[in-house]
Coordinates of C-alpha atoms and ligand atoms in Angstrom, one line a residue:
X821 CA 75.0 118.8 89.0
X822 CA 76.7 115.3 88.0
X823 CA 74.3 112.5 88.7
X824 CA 74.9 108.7 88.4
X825 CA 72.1 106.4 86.9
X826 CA 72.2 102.9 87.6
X827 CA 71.1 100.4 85.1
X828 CA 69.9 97.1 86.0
X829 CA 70.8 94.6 83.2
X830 CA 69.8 91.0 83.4
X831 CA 72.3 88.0 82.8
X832 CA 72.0 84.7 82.6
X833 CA 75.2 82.9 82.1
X834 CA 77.7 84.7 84.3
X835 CA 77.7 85.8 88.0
X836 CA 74.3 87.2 87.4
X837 CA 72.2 90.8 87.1
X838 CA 74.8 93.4 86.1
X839 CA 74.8 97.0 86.9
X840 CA 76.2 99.5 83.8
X841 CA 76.4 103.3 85.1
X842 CA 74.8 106.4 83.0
X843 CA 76.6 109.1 84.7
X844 CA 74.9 112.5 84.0
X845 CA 77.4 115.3 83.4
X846 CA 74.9 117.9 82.0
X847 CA 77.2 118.4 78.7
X848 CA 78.2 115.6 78.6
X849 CA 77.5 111.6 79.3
X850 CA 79.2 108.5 80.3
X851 CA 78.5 105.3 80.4
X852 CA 80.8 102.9 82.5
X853 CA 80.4 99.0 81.2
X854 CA 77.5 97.8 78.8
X855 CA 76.1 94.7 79.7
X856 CA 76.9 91.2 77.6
X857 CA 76.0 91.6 73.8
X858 CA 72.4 89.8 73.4
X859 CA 68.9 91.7 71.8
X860 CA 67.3 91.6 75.0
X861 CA 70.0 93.1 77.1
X862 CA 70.5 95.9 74.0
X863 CA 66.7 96.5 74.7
X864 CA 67.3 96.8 78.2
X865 CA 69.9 98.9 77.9
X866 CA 67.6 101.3 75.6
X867 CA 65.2 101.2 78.3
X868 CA 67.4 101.7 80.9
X869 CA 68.9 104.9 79.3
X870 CA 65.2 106.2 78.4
X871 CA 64.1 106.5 81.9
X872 CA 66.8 108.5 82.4
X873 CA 66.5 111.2 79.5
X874 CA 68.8 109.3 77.6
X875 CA 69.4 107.3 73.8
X876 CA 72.9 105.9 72.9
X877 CA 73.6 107.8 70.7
X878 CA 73.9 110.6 73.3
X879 CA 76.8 109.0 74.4
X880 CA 80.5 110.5 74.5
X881 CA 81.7 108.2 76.4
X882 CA 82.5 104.7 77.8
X883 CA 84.8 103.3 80.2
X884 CA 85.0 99.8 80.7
X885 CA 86.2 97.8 83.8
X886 CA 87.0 94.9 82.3
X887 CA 87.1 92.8 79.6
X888 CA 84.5 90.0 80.3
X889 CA 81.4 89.7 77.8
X890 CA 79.2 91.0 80.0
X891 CA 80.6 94.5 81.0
X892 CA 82.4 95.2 77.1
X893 CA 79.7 93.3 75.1
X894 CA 78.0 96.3 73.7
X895 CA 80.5 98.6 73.4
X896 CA 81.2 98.4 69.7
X897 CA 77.5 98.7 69.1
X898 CA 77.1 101.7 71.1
X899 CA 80.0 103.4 69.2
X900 CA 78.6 102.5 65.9
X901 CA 75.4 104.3 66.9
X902 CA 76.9 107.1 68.8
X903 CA 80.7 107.5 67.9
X904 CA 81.1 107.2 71.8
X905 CA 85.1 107.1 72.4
X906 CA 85.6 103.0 74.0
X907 CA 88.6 103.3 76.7
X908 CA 89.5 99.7 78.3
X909 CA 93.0 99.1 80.3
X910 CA 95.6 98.3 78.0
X911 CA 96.7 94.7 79.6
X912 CA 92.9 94.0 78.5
X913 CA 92.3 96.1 75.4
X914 CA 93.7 93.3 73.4
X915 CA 90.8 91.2 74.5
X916 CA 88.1 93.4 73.8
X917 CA 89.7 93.7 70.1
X918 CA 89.1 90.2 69.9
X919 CA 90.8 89.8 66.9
X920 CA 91.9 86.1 65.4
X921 CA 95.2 86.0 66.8
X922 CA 94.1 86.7 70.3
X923 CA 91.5 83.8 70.5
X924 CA 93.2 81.7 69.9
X925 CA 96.3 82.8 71.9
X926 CA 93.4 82.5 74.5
X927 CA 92.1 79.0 73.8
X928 CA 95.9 78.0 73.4
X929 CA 96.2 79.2 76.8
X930 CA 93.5 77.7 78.5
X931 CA 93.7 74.7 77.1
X932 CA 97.4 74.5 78.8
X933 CA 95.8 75.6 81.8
X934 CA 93.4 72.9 81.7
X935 CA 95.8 69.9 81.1
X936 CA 98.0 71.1 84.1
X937 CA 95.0 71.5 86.1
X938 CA 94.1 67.8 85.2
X939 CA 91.0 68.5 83.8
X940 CA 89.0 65.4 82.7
X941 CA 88.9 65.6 78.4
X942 CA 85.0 65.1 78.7
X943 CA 84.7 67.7 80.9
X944 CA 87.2 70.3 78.9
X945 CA 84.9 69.6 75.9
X946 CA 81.6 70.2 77.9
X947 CA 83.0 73.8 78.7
X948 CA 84.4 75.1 75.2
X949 CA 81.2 73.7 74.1
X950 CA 79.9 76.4 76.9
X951 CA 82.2 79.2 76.1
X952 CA 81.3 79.0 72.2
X953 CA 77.7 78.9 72.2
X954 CA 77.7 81.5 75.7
X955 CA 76.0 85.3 74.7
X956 CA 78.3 87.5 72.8
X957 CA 79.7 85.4 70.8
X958 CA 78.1 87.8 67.7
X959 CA 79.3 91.1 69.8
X960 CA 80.5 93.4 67.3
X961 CA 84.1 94.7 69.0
X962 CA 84.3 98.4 69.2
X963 CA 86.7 100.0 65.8
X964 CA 88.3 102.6 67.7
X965 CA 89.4 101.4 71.1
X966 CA 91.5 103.7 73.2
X967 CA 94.1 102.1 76.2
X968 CA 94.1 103.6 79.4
X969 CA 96.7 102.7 82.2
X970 CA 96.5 103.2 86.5
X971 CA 96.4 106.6 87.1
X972 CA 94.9 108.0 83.9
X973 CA 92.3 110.5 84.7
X974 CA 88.6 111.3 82.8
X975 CA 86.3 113.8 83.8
X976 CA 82.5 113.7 83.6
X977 CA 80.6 117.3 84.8
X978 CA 81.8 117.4 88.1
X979 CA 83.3 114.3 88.4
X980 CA 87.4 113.5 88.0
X981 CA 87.3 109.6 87.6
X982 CA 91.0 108.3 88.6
X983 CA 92.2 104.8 86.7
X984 CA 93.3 102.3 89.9
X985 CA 94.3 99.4 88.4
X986 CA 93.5 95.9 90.3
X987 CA 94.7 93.3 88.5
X988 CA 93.5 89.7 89.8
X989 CA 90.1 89.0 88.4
X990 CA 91.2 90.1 85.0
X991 CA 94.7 91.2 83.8
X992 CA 93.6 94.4 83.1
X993 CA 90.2 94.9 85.7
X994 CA 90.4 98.7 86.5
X995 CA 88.0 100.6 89.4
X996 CA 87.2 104.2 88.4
X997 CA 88.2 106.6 92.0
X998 CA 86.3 110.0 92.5
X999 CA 85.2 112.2 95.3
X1000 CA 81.9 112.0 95.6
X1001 CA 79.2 113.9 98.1
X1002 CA 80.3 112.2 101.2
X1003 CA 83.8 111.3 100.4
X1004 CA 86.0 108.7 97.7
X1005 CA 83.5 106.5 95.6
X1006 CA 84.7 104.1 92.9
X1007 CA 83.8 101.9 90.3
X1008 CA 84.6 98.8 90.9
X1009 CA 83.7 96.0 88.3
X1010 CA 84.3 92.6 89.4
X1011 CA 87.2 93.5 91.8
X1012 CA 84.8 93.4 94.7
X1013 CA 80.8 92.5 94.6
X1014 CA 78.0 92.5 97.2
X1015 CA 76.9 88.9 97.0
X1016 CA 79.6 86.4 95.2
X1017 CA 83.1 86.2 95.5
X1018 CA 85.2 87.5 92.3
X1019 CA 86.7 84.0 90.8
X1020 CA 90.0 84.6 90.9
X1021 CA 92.5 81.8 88.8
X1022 CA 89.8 81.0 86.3
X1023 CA 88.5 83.8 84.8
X1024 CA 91.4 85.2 83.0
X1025 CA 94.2 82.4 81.7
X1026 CA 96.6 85.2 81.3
X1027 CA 97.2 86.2 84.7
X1028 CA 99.8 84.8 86.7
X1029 CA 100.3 84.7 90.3
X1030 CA 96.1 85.4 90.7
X1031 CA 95.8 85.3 94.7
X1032 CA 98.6 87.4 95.2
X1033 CA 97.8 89.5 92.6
X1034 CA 94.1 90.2 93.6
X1035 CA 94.9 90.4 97.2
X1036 CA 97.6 93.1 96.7
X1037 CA 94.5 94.8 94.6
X1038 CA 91.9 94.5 97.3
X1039 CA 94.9 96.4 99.3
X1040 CA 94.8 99.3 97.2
X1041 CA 91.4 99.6 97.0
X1042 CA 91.1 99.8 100.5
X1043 CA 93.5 102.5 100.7
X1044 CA 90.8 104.2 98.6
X1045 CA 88.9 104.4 102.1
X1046 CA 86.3 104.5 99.9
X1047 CA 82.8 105.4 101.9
X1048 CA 80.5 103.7 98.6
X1049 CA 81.5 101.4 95.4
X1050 CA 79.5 100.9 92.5
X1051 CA 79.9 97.5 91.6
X1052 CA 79.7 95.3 88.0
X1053 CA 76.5 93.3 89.2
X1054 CA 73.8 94.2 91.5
X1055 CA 73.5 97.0 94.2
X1056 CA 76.2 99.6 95.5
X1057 CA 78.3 98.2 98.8
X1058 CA 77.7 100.8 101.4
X1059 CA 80.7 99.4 103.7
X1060 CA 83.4 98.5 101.1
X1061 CA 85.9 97.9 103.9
X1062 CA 83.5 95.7 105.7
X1063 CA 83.2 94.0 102.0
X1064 CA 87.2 93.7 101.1
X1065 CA 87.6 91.8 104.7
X1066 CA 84.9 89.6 104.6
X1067 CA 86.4 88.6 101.2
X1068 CA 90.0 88.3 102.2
X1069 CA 88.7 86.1 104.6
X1070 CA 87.0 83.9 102.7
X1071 CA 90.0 83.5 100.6
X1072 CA 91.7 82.6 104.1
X1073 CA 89.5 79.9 104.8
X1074 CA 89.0 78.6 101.0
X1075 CA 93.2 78.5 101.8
X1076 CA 92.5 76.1 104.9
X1077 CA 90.1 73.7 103.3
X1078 CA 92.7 73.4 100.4
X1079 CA 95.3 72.3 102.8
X1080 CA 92.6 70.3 104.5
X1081 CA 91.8 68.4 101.5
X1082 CA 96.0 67.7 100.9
X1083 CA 96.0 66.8 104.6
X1084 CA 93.5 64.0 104.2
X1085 CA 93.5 63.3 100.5
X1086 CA 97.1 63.2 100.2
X1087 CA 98.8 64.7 96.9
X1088 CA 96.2 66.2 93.8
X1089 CA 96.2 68.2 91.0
X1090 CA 93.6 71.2 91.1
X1091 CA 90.7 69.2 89.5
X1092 CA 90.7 67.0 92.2
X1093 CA 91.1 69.5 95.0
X1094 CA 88.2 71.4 93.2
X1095 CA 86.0 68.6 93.3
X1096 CA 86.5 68.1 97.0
X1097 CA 85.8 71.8 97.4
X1098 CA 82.8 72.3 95.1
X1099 CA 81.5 68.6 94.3
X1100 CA 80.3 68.2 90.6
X1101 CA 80.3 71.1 87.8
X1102 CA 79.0 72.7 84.7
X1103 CA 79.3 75.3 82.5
X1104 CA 81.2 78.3 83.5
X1105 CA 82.1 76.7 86.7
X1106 CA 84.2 73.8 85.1
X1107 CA 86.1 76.9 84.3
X1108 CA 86.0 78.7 87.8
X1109 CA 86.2 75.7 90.3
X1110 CA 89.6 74.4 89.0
X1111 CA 91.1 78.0 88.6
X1112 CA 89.8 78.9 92.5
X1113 CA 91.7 75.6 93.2
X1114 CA 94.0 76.6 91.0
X1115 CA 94.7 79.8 92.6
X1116 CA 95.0 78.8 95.9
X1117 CA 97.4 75.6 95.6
X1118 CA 99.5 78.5 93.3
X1119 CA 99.8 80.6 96.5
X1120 CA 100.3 77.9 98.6
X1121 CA 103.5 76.8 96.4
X1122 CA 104.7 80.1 95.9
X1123 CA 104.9 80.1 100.2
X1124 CA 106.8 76.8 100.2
X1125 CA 103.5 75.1 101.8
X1126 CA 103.2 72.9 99.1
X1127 CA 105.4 71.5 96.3
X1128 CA 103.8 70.3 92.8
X1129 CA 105.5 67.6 91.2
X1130 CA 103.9 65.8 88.0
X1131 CA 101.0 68.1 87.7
X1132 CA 100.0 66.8 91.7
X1133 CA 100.2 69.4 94.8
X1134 CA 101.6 67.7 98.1
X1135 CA 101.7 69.3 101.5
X1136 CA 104.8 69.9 102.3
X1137 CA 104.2 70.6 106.1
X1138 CA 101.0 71.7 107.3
X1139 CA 101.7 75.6 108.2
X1140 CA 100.7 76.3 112.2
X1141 CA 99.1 79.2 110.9
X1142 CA 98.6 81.3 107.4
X1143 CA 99.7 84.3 108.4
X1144 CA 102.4 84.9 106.3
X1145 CA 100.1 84.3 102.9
X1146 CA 97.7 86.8 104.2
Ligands
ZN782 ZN1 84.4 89.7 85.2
ZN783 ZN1 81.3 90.4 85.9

């Protein structure tokens, strides 16, 4: 009998409470994400696994979704304590190396993004000021770090787990497919959740193309016709299909208000467009307003709807109807 344990993680600085999953093979034992890298979430973690018969260093091993701090934080911990194999997509498994290069690839990177986005210099300073001091910044990466890619397969007791790649969120974001009791069950990380929306243009500079991108993912996950997910933060969606349209339809309005804004505002670079959508922010979310702006102007463009010209977005012609971008 293959069971799955859910472990309630807090967290304070991302999109809240995360969810890791102990899955129970009898010989053997899984763990899919670890929660962000901080002493109280390790102790969590501890606790969580107790309650269900289980240490780290039982461990074999762990899958990770994603490479954001707080589903890969403790994976090089756990290893060193239980020799766990770590297996991460390979467009992220460079980012969970973390090694020199990379960062500042990344900082390079967002920093670009930023200036095209027409982010104030204060404000650009008030977030890497964010990222730097954020949890997990002393996360110890894993040594041994194997790459998976769509379609790869791991099995767990009972349990096949299939690699679906959806891209969007992350570069590399990866749902874990398998038949459960009642029929298809997945994994999902951050693809889809039961309360926020996943940011999508923000939270990965390396991804280009991010509404398209996510939305062709969200189509292949419901393909899945998946009857429960078991997402990154908080509880299991019971009605993923329900989940995946209301999202693709907030994206469909969060489309309109952008044209809106264009419409009465005239031509803007993302920054301002964000600040018409989402008024004033801090921390993370000098990072995630601009790339949701971002990432809908992007899609817009790429649709002929608007044209950018010196780092500003002007309506070309307000579509009749959005149809065609969704
Ligand atoms: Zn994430
Ligand atoms: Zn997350």
């Amino acid at each position: 009998m293959t069971t799955i344990h859910p472990l309630e993680l807090e967290n304070k600085e991302f999109e809240g409470e995360n969810s890791a999953y102990l899955i129970d093979g009898g010989d053997e034992t899984m763990l899919v994400d670890t929660g962000v890298s901080t002493p109280d979430v390790r102790v969590q973690l501890e606790r969580e696994l107790a309650s269900n018969g289980c240490e780290p260093r039982d461990l074999d091993r762990i899958l990770l979704t994603h490479w954001h701090q707080d589903h890969a934080g403790l994976a090089g911990e756990l290893q060193a304590e239980s020799g766990a194999t770590v297996h991460v997509h390979e467009a992220d498994a460079p980012m969970v190396r973390r090694n020199a290069g990379v960062e500042s690839l990344l900082r390079e990177k967002e920093r670009a993004r930023y200036e095209s986005w027409g982010v104030p210099a204060g404000k650009d300073a008030e977030l890497f000021e964010f990222l730097d001091s954020a949890a997990g910044k002393e996360e110890r990466p894993p040594t041994d770090l194997v790459e998976f890619s769509d379609g790869d397969r791991f099995s767990v007791g009972d349990y096949t787990l299939r690699v679906v790649h959806t891209p969007g969120h992350t570069a590399g974001l990866s749902c874990f497919a398998f038949e459960g009791d009642t029929g298809p069950e997945a994994f999902v990380g951050d693809t889809i959740l039961p309360v926020y929306t996943p940011n999508v243009g923000g939270a990965d500079p390396r991804v280009d193309r991010p509404l398209e991108r996510y939305l062709s993912s969200l189509d292949v996950l419901r393909e899945l016709d998946l009857v429960r997910a078991w997402p990154g933060h908080r509880r299991p969606i019971g009605t993923p299909d329900e989940r995946i349209r209301t999202i693709e339809h907030h994206h469909r309005e969060r489309t309109e208000r952008v044209v809106d804004v264009l419409e009465t505002h005239g031509p803007a670079d993302a920054w301002t467009v964000s600040a018409h959508l989402f008024g004033e922010l801090h921390a993370i979310h000098i990072l995630h307003g601009p790339g949701e702006a971002f990432a809908h102007l992007d899609h817009l463009d790429r649709h002929g709807v608007v044209e950018r010209e010196d780092g500003e977005y002007a309506l070309v012609e307000a579509p009749a109807s959005l149809d065609d971008l969704f």
